[in-house]
Tab-separated table of C-alpha atoms in Angstrom:
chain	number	residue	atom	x	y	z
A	15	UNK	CA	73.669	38.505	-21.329
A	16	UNK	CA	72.792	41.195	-23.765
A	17	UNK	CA	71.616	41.086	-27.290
A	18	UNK	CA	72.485	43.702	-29.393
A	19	UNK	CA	69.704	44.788	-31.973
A	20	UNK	CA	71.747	43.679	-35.132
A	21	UNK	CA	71.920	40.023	-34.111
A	22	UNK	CA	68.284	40.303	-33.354
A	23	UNK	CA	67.324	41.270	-37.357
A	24	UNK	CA	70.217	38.685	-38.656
A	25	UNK	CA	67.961	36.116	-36.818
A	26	UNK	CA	64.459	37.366	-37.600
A	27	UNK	CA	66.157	37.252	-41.093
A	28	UNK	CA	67.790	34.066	-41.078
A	29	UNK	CA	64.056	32.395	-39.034
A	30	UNK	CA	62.468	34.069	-42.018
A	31	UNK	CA	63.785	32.663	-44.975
A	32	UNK	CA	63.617	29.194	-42.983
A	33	UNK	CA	60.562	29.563	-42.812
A	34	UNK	CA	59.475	30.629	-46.079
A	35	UNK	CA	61.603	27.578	-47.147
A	36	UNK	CA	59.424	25.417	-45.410
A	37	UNK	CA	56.190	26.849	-46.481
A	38	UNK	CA	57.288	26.877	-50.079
A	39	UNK	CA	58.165	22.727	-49.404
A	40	UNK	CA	54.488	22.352	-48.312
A	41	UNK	CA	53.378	23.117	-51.225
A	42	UNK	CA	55.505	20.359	-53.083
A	43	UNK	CA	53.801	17.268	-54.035
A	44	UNK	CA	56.501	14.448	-53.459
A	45	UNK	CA	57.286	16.203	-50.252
A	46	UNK	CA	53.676	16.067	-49.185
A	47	UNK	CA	53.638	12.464	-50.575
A	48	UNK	CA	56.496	11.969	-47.580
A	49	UNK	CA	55.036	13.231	-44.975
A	50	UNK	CA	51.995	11.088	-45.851
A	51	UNK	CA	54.171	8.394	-45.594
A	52	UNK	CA	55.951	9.019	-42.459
A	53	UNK	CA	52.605	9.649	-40.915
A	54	UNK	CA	50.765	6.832	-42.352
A	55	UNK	CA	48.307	8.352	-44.623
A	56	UNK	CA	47.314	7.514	-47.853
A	57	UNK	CA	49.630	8.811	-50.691
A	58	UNK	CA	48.012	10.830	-53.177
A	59	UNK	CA	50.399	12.945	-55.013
A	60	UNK	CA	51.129	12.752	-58.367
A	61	UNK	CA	54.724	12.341	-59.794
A	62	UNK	CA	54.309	14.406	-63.101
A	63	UNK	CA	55.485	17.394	-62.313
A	64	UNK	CA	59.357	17.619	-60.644
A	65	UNK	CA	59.547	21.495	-61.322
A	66	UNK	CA	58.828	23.061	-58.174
A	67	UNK	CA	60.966	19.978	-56.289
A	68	UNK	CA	63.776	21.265	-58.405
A	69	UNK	CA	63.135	24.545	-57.814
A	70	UNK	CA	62.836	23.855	-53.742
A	71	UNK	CA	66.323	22.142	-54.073
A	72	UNK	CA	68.326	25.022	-55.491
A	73	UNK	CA	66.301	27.311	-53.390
A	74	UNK	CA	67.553	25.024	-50.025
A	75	UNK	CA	71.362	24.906	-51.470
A	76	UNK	CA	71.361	28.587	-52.845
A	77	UNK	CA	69.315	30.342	-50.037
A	78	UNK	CA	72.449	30.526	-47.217
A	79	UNK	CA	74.824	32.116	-49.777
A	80	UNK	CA	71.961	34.604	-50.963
A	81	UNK	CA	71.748	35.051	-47.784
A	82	UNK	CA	75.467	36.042	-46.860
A	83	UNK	CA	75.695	37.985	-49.856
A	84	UNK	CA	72.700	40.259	-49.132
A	85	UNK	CA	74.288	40.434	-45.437
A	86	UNK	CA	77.493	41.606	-46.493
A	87	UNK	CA	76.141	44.133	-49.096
A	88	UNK	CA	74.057	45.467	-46.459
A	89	UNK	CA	76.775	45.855	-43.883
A	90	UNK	CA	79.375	47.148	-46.352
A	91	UNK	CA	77.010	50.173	-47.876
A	92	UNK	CA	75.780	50.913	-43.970
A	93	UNK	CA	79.847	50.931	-43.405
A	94	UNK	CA	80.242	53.149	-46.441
A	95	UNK	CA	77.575	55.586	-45.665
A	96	UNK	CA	77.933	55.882	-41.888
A	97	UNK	CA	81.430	56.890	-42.167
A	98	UNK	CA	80.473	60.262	-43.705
């Protein structure tokens, strides 16, 4: 079975932006809060600031069509210019 090298970056690119998805939820407070309660720790976050929770939402729902979009940009101008 061979790979060509364009599915190979659409995956480093799609592993990427999982990634920095879950780095960025890390960083979030109430998330932290559950995994401190699905491991059993004591819960220490503190619930006055929902801003970067709403921000890691809209990031999660818009990130795949960003995604698609930049992907078919990207293939339509390398269609575009190779052809010349």
């Amino acid at each position: 079975m061979q790979i060509g090298i364009g599915v190979m970056l659409i995956l480093v690119i799609v592993c990427a932006v999982i990634s920095a998805g879950l780095v960025y939820a890390a960083r979030i407070p109430e998330i932290q809060e559950e995994l401190s309660v699905l491991f059993g720790t004591p819960v220490t976050a503190d619930r006055s600031r929902r801003g970067p929770q709403i921000l890691f939402i809209l990031f999660t729902v818009t990130a795949p069509l960003q995604l698609a979009m930049a992907l078919s940009l990207t293939t339509s101008l390398w269609s575009k210019f190779s052809n010349r």
